[in-house]
mmCIF file of N, CA and C in Angstrom:
data_model
loop_
_atom_site.group_PDB
_atom_site.id
_atom_site.type_symbol
_atom_site.label_atom_id
_atom_site.label_comp_id
_atom_site.label_asym_id
_atom_site.label_seq_id
_atom_site.Cartn_x
_atom_site.Cartn_y
_atom_site.Cartn_z
ATOM 1 N N MET A 1 -11.435 -31.446 116.397
ATOM 2 C CA MET A 1 -12.604 -32.270 116.607
ATOM 3 C C MET A 1 -12.228 -33.982 116.810
ATOM 4 N N THR A 2 -11.298 -34.339 116.280
ATOM 5 C CA THR A 2 -11.044 -35.939 116.647
ATOM 6 C C THR A 2 -10.740 -35.992 118.258
ATOM 7 N N LYS A 3 -9.942 -34.913 118.656
ATOM 8 C CA LYS A 3 -9.667 -35.015 120.172
ATOM 9 C C LYS A 3 -10.708 -34.942 121.161
ATOM 10 N N ILE A 4 -11.865 -34.087 120.530
ATOM 11 C CA ILE A 4 -13.262 -34.169 121.049
ATOM 12 C C ILE A 4 -13.723 -35.467 121.217
ATOM 13 N N ARG A 5 -14.026 -36.330 119.916
ATOM 14 C CA ARG A 5 -14.679 -37.352 119.973
ATOM 15 C C ARG A 5 -13.847 -38.565 120.653
ATOM 16 N N TRP A 6 -12.492 -38.264 120.809
ATOM 17 C CA TRP A 6 -11.712 -39.407 121.622
ATOM 18 C C TRP A 6 -12.362 -39.217 123.152
ATOM 19 N N ILE A 7 -12.132 -37.954 123.704
ATOM 20 C CA ILE A 7 -12.913 -37.487 124.999
ATOM 21 C C ILE A 7 -14.132 -38.181 125.434
ATOM 22 N N VAL A 8 -15.187 -37.872 124.196
ATOM 23 C CA VAL A 8 -16.399 -38.306 124.685
ATOM 24 C C VAL A 8 -16.370 -39.779 124.901
ATOM 25 N N GLY A 9 -15.757 -40.249 123.659
ATOM 26 C CA GLY A 9 -15.578 -41.711 123.638
ATOM 27 C C GLY A 9 -15.257 -42.430 125.200
ATOM 28 N N MET A 10 -14.003 -41.723 125.688
ATOM 29 C CA MET A 10 -13.745 -42.433 126.971
ATOM 30 C C MET A 10 -14.461 -42.332 128.077
ATOM 31 N N GLY A 11 -15.149 -41.058 127.973
ATOM 32 C CA GLY A 11 -16.295 -40.652 128.868
ATOM 33 C C GLY A 11 -17.221 -41.733 129.088
ATOM 34 N N LEU A 12 -17.795 -42.009 127.903
ATOM 35 C CA LEU A 12 -18.946 -43.300 127.611
ATOM 36 C C LEU A 12 -18.284 -44.156 128.034
ATOM 37 N N ALA A 13 -17.115 -44.749 127.676
ATOM 38 C CA ALA A 13 -16.756 -45.896 128.075
ATOM 39 C C ALA A 13 -16.701 -46.213 129.725
ATOM 40 N N ALA A 14 -16.083 -44.912 129.983
ATOM 41 C CA ALA A 14 -15.941 -45.192 131.645
ATOM 42 C C ALA A 14 -16.962 -45.093 132.275
ATOM 43 N N ALA A 15 -18.182 -44.446 132.026
ATOM 44 C CA ALA A 15 -19.657 -44.506 132.509
ATOM 45 C C ALA A 15 -20.090 -45.768 132.344
ATOM 46 N N SER A 16 -20.093 -46.554 131.218
ATOM 47 C CA SER A 16 -20.566 -47.894 130.973
ATOM 48 C C SER A 16 -20.187 -49.046 131.852
ATOM 49 N N LEU A 17 -18.571 -48.798 132.101
ATOM 50 C CA LEU A 17 -18.035 -49.577 133.146
ATOM 51 C C LEU A 17 -18.528 -49.694 134.461
ATOM 52 N N ALA A 18 -18.719 -48.140 135.113
ATOM 53 C CA ALA A 18 -19.347 -47.803 136.341
ATOM 54 C C ALA A 18 -20.574 -48.328 136.303
ATOM 55 N N ALA A 19 -21.534 -48.292 135.320
ATOM 56 C CA ALA A 19 -22.882 -48.699 135.327
ATOM 57 C C ALA A 19 -23.117 -50.278 135.647
ATOM 58 N N GLN A 20 -21.989 -50.989 135.001
ATOM 59 C CA GLN A 20 -22.247 -52.576 135.103
ATOM 60 C C GLN A 20 -21.496 -53.051 136.676
ATOM 61 N N ALA A 21 -20.897 -52.102 137.357
ATOM 62 C CA ALA A 21 -20.585 -52.716 138.838
ATOM 63 C C ALA A 21 -21.837 -53.345 139.413
ATOM 64 N N GLY A 22 -21.610 -54.184 140.175
ATOM 65 C CA GLY A 22 -22.448 -54.902 141.089
ATOM 66 C C GLY A 22 -23.580 -55.811 140.073
ATOM 67 N N ILE A 23 -23.285 -56.000 138.762
ATOM 68 C CA ILE A 23 -24.346 -56.964 137.776
ATOM 69 C C ILE A 23 -23.244 -57.757 137.429
ATOM 70 N N LEU A 24 -23.947 -59.087 137.289
ATOM 71 C CA LEU A 24 -23.426 -60.383 136.713
ATOM 72 C C LEU A 24 -24.147 -60.879 135.878
ATOM 73 N N ARG A 25 -23.476 -61.264 134.331
ATOM 74 C CA ARG A 25 -24.545 -61.762 133.548
ATOM 75 C C ARG A 25 -24.059 -63.252 133.446
ATOM 76 N N CYS A 26 -25.241 -64.080 133.448
ATOM 77 C CA CYS A 26 -24.949 -65.299 133.268
ATOM 78 C C CYS A 26 -25.923 -65.829 131.881
ATOM 79 N N GLY A 27 -25.301 -66.140 130.888
ATOM 80 C CA GLY A 27 -26.371 -66.368 129.507
ATOM 81 C C GLY A 27 -26.976 -64.927 129.376
ATOM 82 N N ASN A 28 -28.504 -65.470 129.322
ATOM 83 C CA ASN A 28 -29.432 -64.189 129.170
ATOM 84 C C ASN A 28 -29.898 -63.967 130.536
ATOM 85 N N GLN A 29 -29.430 -64.340 131.603
ATOM 86 C CA GLN A 29 -29.865 -64.163 133.194
ATOM 87 C C GLN A 29 -28.900 -62.828 133.560
ATOM 88 N N VAL A 30 -29.748 -62.079 134.611
ATOM 89 C CA VAL A 30 -28.696 -61.065 135.390
ATOM 90 C C VAL A 30 -28.861 -61.300 136.995
ATOM 91 N N VAL A 31 -27.763 -61.391 137.660
ATOM 92 C CA VAL A 31 -27.887 -61.162 139.059
ATOM 93 C C VAL A 31 -27.189 -59.940 139.332
ATOM 94 N N GLN A 32 -27.931 -59.380 140.479
ATOM 95 C CA GLN A 32 -27.548 -57.901 140.910
ATOM 96 C C GLN A 32 -27.159 -58.031 142.495
ATOM 97 N N GLU A 33 -26.461 -57.198 142.860
ATOM 98 C CA GLU A 33 -26.067 -57.119 144.374
ATOM 99 C C GLU A 33 -27.348 -56.551 145.189
ATOM 100 N N GLY A 34 -27.735 -57.199 146.305
ATOM 101 C CA GLY A 34 -28.907 -57.193 146.848
ATOM 102 C C GLY A 34 -30.023 -58.431 146.805
ATOM 103 N N GLU A 35 -29.590 -58.963 145.760
ATOM 104 C CA GLU A 35 -30.320 -60.220 145.516
ATOM 105 C C GLU A 35 -30.056 -61.669 146.587
ATOM 106 N N PRO A 36 -31.002 -62.431 146.669
ATOM 107 C CA PRO A 36 -30.474 -63.458 147.476
ATOM 108 C C PRO A 36 -29.524 -64.321 147.154
ATOM 109 N N ALA A 37 -28.630 -64.974 147.950
ATOM 110 C CA ALA A 37 -27.551 -65.774 147.270
ATOM 111 C C ALA A 37 -28.167 -66.848 146.351
ATOM 112 N N SER A 38 -29.353 -67.361 146.453
ATOM 113 C CA SER A 38 -29.870 -68.546 145.814
ATOM 114 C C SER A 38 -30.009 -68.060 144.373
ATOM 115 N N ALA A 39 -30.049 -66.865 143.850
ATOM 116 C CA ALA A 39 -30.023 -66.226 142.705
ATOM 117 C C ALA A 39 -28.813 -66.585 141.936
ATOM 118 N N VAL A 40 -27.662 -66.482 142.532
ATOM 119 C CA VAL A 40 -26.373 -67.145 141.930
ATOM 120 C C VAL A 40 -26.378 -68.294 141.541
ATOM 121 N N VAL A 41 -26.851 -69.364 142.258
ATOM 122 C CA VAL A 41 -26.885 -70.858 142.018
ATOM 123 C C VAL A 41 -28.051 -71.111 140.981
ATOM 124 N N THR A 42 -29.122 -70.329 141.032
ATOM 125 C CA THR A 42 -30.162 -70.637 140.176
ATOM 126 C C THR A 42 -29.857 -70.080 138.781
ATOM 127 N N ARG A 43 -29.372 -68.918 138.491
ATOM 128 C CA ARG A 43 -29.133 -68.505 137.317
ATOM 129 C C ARG A 43 -27.623 -68.738 136.613
ATOM 130 N N CYS A 44 -26.535 -68.882 137.519
ATOM 131 C CA CYS A 44 -25.033 -68.967 137.264
ATOM 132 C C CYS A 44 -24.532 -70.634 137.370
ATOM 133 N N GLY A 45 -25.083 -71.295 138.150
ATOM 134 C CA GLY A 45 -24.887 -72.407 138.973
ATOM 135 C C GLY A 45 -24.022 -72.414 139.928
ATOM 136 N N LYS A 46 -23.465 -73.426 140.537
ATOM 137 C CA LYS A 46 -22.595 -73.683 141.615
ATOM 138 C C LYS A 46 -21.507 -73.107 141.589
ATOM 139 N N PRO A 47 -20.911 -72.685 142.579
ATOM 140 C CA PRO A 47 -19.413 -71.880 142.495
ATOM 141 C C PRO A 47 -18.370 -72.941 142.395
ATOM 142 N N VAL A 48 -17.403 -72.947 141.926
ATOM 143 C CA VAL A 48 -16.266 -73.489 141.897
ATOM 144 C C VAL A 48 -15.381 -73.518 143.304
ATOM 145 N N LEU A 49 -15.369 -72.540 143.871
ATOM 146 C CA LEU A 49 -14.902 -72.312 145.389
ATOM 147 C C LEU A 49 -15.619 -71.689 146.012
ATOM 148 N N VAL A 50 -15.843 -72.028 147.459
ATOM 149 C CA VAL A 50 -16.639 -71.342 148.329
ATOM 150 C C VAL A 50 -15.598 -70.918 149.814
ATOM 151 N N GLU A 51 -15.127 -69.686 149.987
ATOM 152 C CA GLU A 51 -14.338 -69.598 150.792
ATOM 153 C C GLU A 51 -15.214 -68.794 151.982
ATOM 154 N N ASP A 52 -14.943 -68.908 153.540
ATOM 155 C CA ASP A 52 -15.555 -68.420 154.348
ATOM 156 C C ASP A 52 -14.675 -66.997 154.779
ATOM 157 N N ILE A 53 -15.640 -65.945 154.970
ATOM 158 C CA ILE A 53 -15.054 -64.446 155.184
ATOM 159 C C ILE A 53 -15.063 -64.817 157.182
ATOM 160 N N THR A 54 -13.938 -64.607 157.582
ATOM 161 C CA THR A 54 -13.928 -64.334 159.047
ATOM 162 C C THR A 54 -13.376 -63.290 159.596
ATOM 163 N N ARG A 55 -13.607 -63.220 160.838
ATOM 164 C CA ARG A 55 -12.720 -62.130 161.694
ATOM 165 C C ARG A 55 -12.847 -62.472 163.024
ATOM 166 N N ARG A 56 -11.603 -62.106 163.968
ATOM 167 C CA ARG A 56 -11.224 -62.287 164.990
ATOM 168 C C ARG A 56 -12.035 -61.646 165.947
ATOM 169 N N GLN A 57 -12.567 -62.371 167.147
ATOM 170 C CA GLN A 57 -13.306 -61.499 168.013
ATOM 171 C C GLN A 57 -13.074 -62.115 169.580
ATOM 172 N N GLU A 58 -12.741 -61.057 170.409
ATOM 173 C CA GLU A 58 -12.666 -61.393 171.596
ATOM 174 C C GLU A 58 -13.802 -61.832 172.574
ATOM 175 N N SER A 59 -13.870 -62.921 173.067
ATOM 176 C CA SER A 59 -15.026 -63.428 173.796
ATOM 177 C C SER A 59 -15.056 -62.684 175.365
ATOM 178 N N GLN A 60 -16.062 -62.919 175.988
ATOM 179 C CA GLN A 60 -16.166 -61.972 177.324
ATOM 180 C C GLN A 60 -15.039 -62.488 178.147
ATOM 181 N N SER A 61 -14.265 -63.825 178.182
ATOM 182 C CA SER A 61 -13.681 -64.453 179.172
ATOM 183 C C SER A 61 -12.277 -64.088 178.449
ATOM 184 N N GLY A 62 -11.840 -63.577 177.231
ATOM 185 C CA GLY A 62 -10.599 -62.701 176.916
ATOM 186 C C GLY A 62 -9.910 -63.727 175.906
ATOM 187 N N GLU A 63 -10.695 -64.652 175.405
ATOM 188 C CA GLU A 63 -10.252 -65.955 174.380
ATOM 189 C C GLU A 63 -10.742 -65.247 172.932
ATOM 190 N N LEU A 64 -9.585 -65.268 171.856
ATOM 191 C CA LEU A 64 -9.874 -64.816 170.608
ATOM 192 C C LEU A 64 -10.588 -66.096 169.904
ATOM 193 N N THR A 65 -11.652 -65.437 169.018
ATOM 194 C CA THR A 65 -12.300 -66.640 168.483
ATOM 195 C C THR A 65 -12.408 -66.288 166.677
ATOM 196 N N GLN A 66 -12.446 -67.274 166.057
ATOM 197 C CA GLN A 66 -12.849 -66.867 164.793
ATOM 198 C C GLN A 66 -14.476 -66.457 164.458
ATOM 199 N N VAL A 67 -15.005 -65.521 164.113
ATOM 200 C CA VAL A 67 -16.141 -65.373 163.681
ATOM 201 C C VAL A 67 -16.691 -65.302 162.340
ATOM 202 N N LYS A 68 -17.385 -66.099 161.464
ATOM 203 C CA LYS A 68 -17.874 -66.216 160.376
ATOM 204 C C LYS A 68 -18.638 -64.836 160.064
ATOM 205 N N GLU A 69 -18.388 -64.194 158.925
ATOM 206 C CA GLU A 69 -19.199 -62.943 158.202
ATOM 207 C C GLU A 69 -19.880 -62.903 157.340
ATOM 208 N N GLY A 70 -19.515 -64.235 156.426
ATOM 209 C CA GLY A 70 -20.189 -64.434 155.171
ATOM 210 C C GLY A 70 -19.466 -65.278 154.399
ATOM 211 N N GLU A 71 -19.415 -65.636 152.978
ATOM 212 C CA GLU A 71 -18.693 -66.095 152.545
ATOM 213 C C GLU A 71 -18.396 -65.692 150.952
ATOM 214 N N ARG A 72 -17.206 -65.997 150.192
ATOM 215 C CA ARG A 72 -16.781 -65.529 149.247
ATOM 216 C C ARG A 72 -16.835 -66.747 147.768
ATOM 217 N N TRP A 73 -17.756 -66.477 146.861
ATOM 218 C CA TRP A 73 -17.635 -67.571 145.918
ATOM 219 C C TRP A 73 -17.040 -67.111 144.828
ATOM 220 N N THR A 74 -16.615 -68.101 144.314
ATOM 221 C CA THR A 74 -15.811 -68.091 142.839
ATOM 222 C C THR A 74 -16.486 -68.569 141.815
ATOM 223 N N LEU A 75 -16.983 -67.852 140.918
ATOM 224 C CA LEU A 75 -17.861 -68.626 139.715
ATOM 225 C C LEU A 75 -16.810 -68.549 138.429
ATOM 226 N N SER A 76 -16.776 -69.650 137.852
ATOM 227 C CA SER A 76 -16.153 -70.061 136.500
ATOM 228 C C SER A 76 -17.141 -69.602 135.198
ATOM 229 N N MET A 77 -16.715 -68.426 134.305
ATOM 230 C CA MET A 77 -17.579 -68.198 133.154
ATOM 231 C C MET A 77 -16.890 -68.746 131.859
ATOM 232 N N GLY A 78 -16.202 -69.432 132.084
ATOM 233 C CA GLY A 78 -15.681 -70.174 130.983
ATOM 234 C C GLY A 78 -14.338 -69.657 130.364
ATOM 235 N N LYS A 79 -13.838 -70.406 129.683
ATOM 236 C CA LYS A 79 -12.496 -70.339 129.448
ATOM 237 C C LYS A 79 -12.272 -69.056 128.567
ATOM 238 N N GLY A 80 -11.417 -68.211 129.008
ATOM 239 C CA GLY A 80 -10.813 -66.763 128.302
ATOM 240 C C GLY A 80 -11.729 -65.898 128.876
ATOM 241 N N GLN A 81 -12.711 -65.930 130.006
ATOM 242 C CA GLN A 81 -13.428 -65.340 130.669
ATOM 243 C C GLN A 81 -12.859 -64.928 131.954
ATOM 244 N N PHE A 82 -13.068 -63.618 132.373
ATOM 245 C CA PHE A 82 -12.867 -63.474 133.840
ATOM 246 C C PHE A 82 -13.763 -63.943 134.950
ATOM 247 N N MET A 83 -13.164 -64.936 135.801
ATOM 248 C CA MET A 83 -13.912 -65.467 136.980
ATOM 249 C C MET A 83 -14.641 -64.327 137.749
ATOM 250 N N GLN A 84 -15.968 -64.600 138.250
ATOM 251 C CA GLN A 84 -16.528 -63.616 139.085
ATOM 252 C C GLN A 84 -16.312 -64.058 140.477
ATOM 253 N N ILE A 85 -16.011 -62.832 141.253
ATOM 254 C CA ILE A 85 -16.047 -63.065 142.727
ATOM 255 C C ILE A 85 -17.158 -62.475 143.194
ATOM 256 N N VAL A 86 -18.015 -63.227 143.996
ATOM 257 C CA VAL A 86 -19.252 -63.131 144.677
ATOM 258 C C VAL A 86 -19.241 -63.067 145.955
ATOM 259 N N THR A 87 -19.477 -62.158 146.935
ATOM 260 C CA THR A 87 -19.738 -61.941 148.430
ATOM 261 C C THR A 87 -20.925 -62.104 148.763
ATOM 262 N N ILE A 88 -20.898 -62.737 149.720
ATOM 263 C CA ILE A 88 -22.248 -63.280 150.202
ATOM 264 C C ILE A 88 -22.473 -62.849 151.951
ATOM 265 N N LYS A 89 -23.177 -61.805 152.372
ATOM 266 C CA LYS A 89 -23.314 -61.843 154.003
ATOM 267 C C LYS A 89 -24.739 -61.629 154.271
ATOM 268 N N ASP A 90 -25.094 -62.392 155.119
ATOM 269 C CA ASP A 90 -26.627 -62.559 155.481
ATOM 270 C C ASP A 90 -27.476 -62.977 154.312
ATOM 271 N N GLY A 91 -26.856 -63.924 153.836
ATOM 272 C CA GLY A 91 -28.019 -64.772 152.889
ATOM 273 C C GLY A 91 -28.069 -63.606 151.477
ATOM 274 N N LYS A 92 -27.332 -62.608 151.298
ATOM 275 C CA LYS A 92 -27.786 -61.435 150.297
ATOM 276 C C LYS A 92 -26.114 -61.432 149.544
ATOM 277 N N ILE A 93 -26.379 -60.891 148.255
ATOM 278 C CA ILE A 93 -25.488 -60.762 147.591
ATOM 279 C C ILE A 93 -24.977 -59.240 148.217
ATOM 280 N N THR A 94 -23.654 -59.038 148.542
ATOM 281 C CA THR A 94 -22.973 -57.984 148.892
ATOM 282 C C THR A 94 -22.131 -56.887 148.015
ATOM 283 N N GLN A 95 -21.417 -57.994 147.231
ATOM 284 C CA GLN A 95 -20.688 -57.391 146.154
ATOM 285 C C GLN A 95 -20.126 -58.665 145.287
ATOM 286 N N ILE A 96 -19.797 -57.975 143.861
ATOM 287 C CA ILE A 96 -19.526 -58.711 142.554
ATOM 288 C C ILE A 96 -18.304 -57.987 141.911
ATOM 289 N N ASN A 97 -17.275 -58.817 141.967
ATOM 290 C CA ASN A 97 -15.898 -58.358 141.246
ATOM 291 C C ASN A 97 -15.618 -59.361 140.130
ATOM 292 N N ASN A 98 -14.648 -58.872 139.432
ATOM 293 C CA ASN A 98 -14.069 -59.579 138.448
ATOM 294 C C ASN A 98 -12.579 -60.505 139.166
ATOM 295 N N GLY A 99 -12.581 -61.594 138.751
ATOM 296 C CA GLY A 99 -11.579 -62.513 139.255
ATOM 297 C C GLY A 99 -10.392 -62.384 138.096
ATOM 298 N N PRO A 100 -9.446 -63.426 138.098
ATOM 299 C CA PRO A 100 -8.572 -63.397 137.214
ATOM 300 C C PRO A 100 -9.350 -64.193 135.723
ATOM 301 N N ARG A 101 -8.532 -63.989 134.831
ATOM 302 C CA ARG A 101 -9.049 -64.928 133.728
ATOM 303 C C ARG A 101 -8.568 -66.213 133.808
ATOM 304 N N GLU A 102 -9.820 -67.003 133.182
ATOM 305 C CA GLU A 102 -9.159 -68.573 133.369
ATOM 306 C C GLU A 102 -8.532 -68.738 131.923
#
């Protein structure tokens, strides 16, 4: 019976983690993938780091250029907490991931 409880408990824990993918909690506010980038700043504050996401593209004349595809924002959630990495493309949140602990 104990083994069954352990298996069920692990299954519930895994489902809980999967359900939280793409959601960022800032105090009592929530930001989700698909929302505008302004929601992050309004609910969570300004990012501590903003990095451009670029790719190389060849022009018609054959020159290689850097094309900006979006931004990667790093948010500080407080000492001992995981930093949050938010990817912004076309003004919308496309991905939310855990970064390193502070």
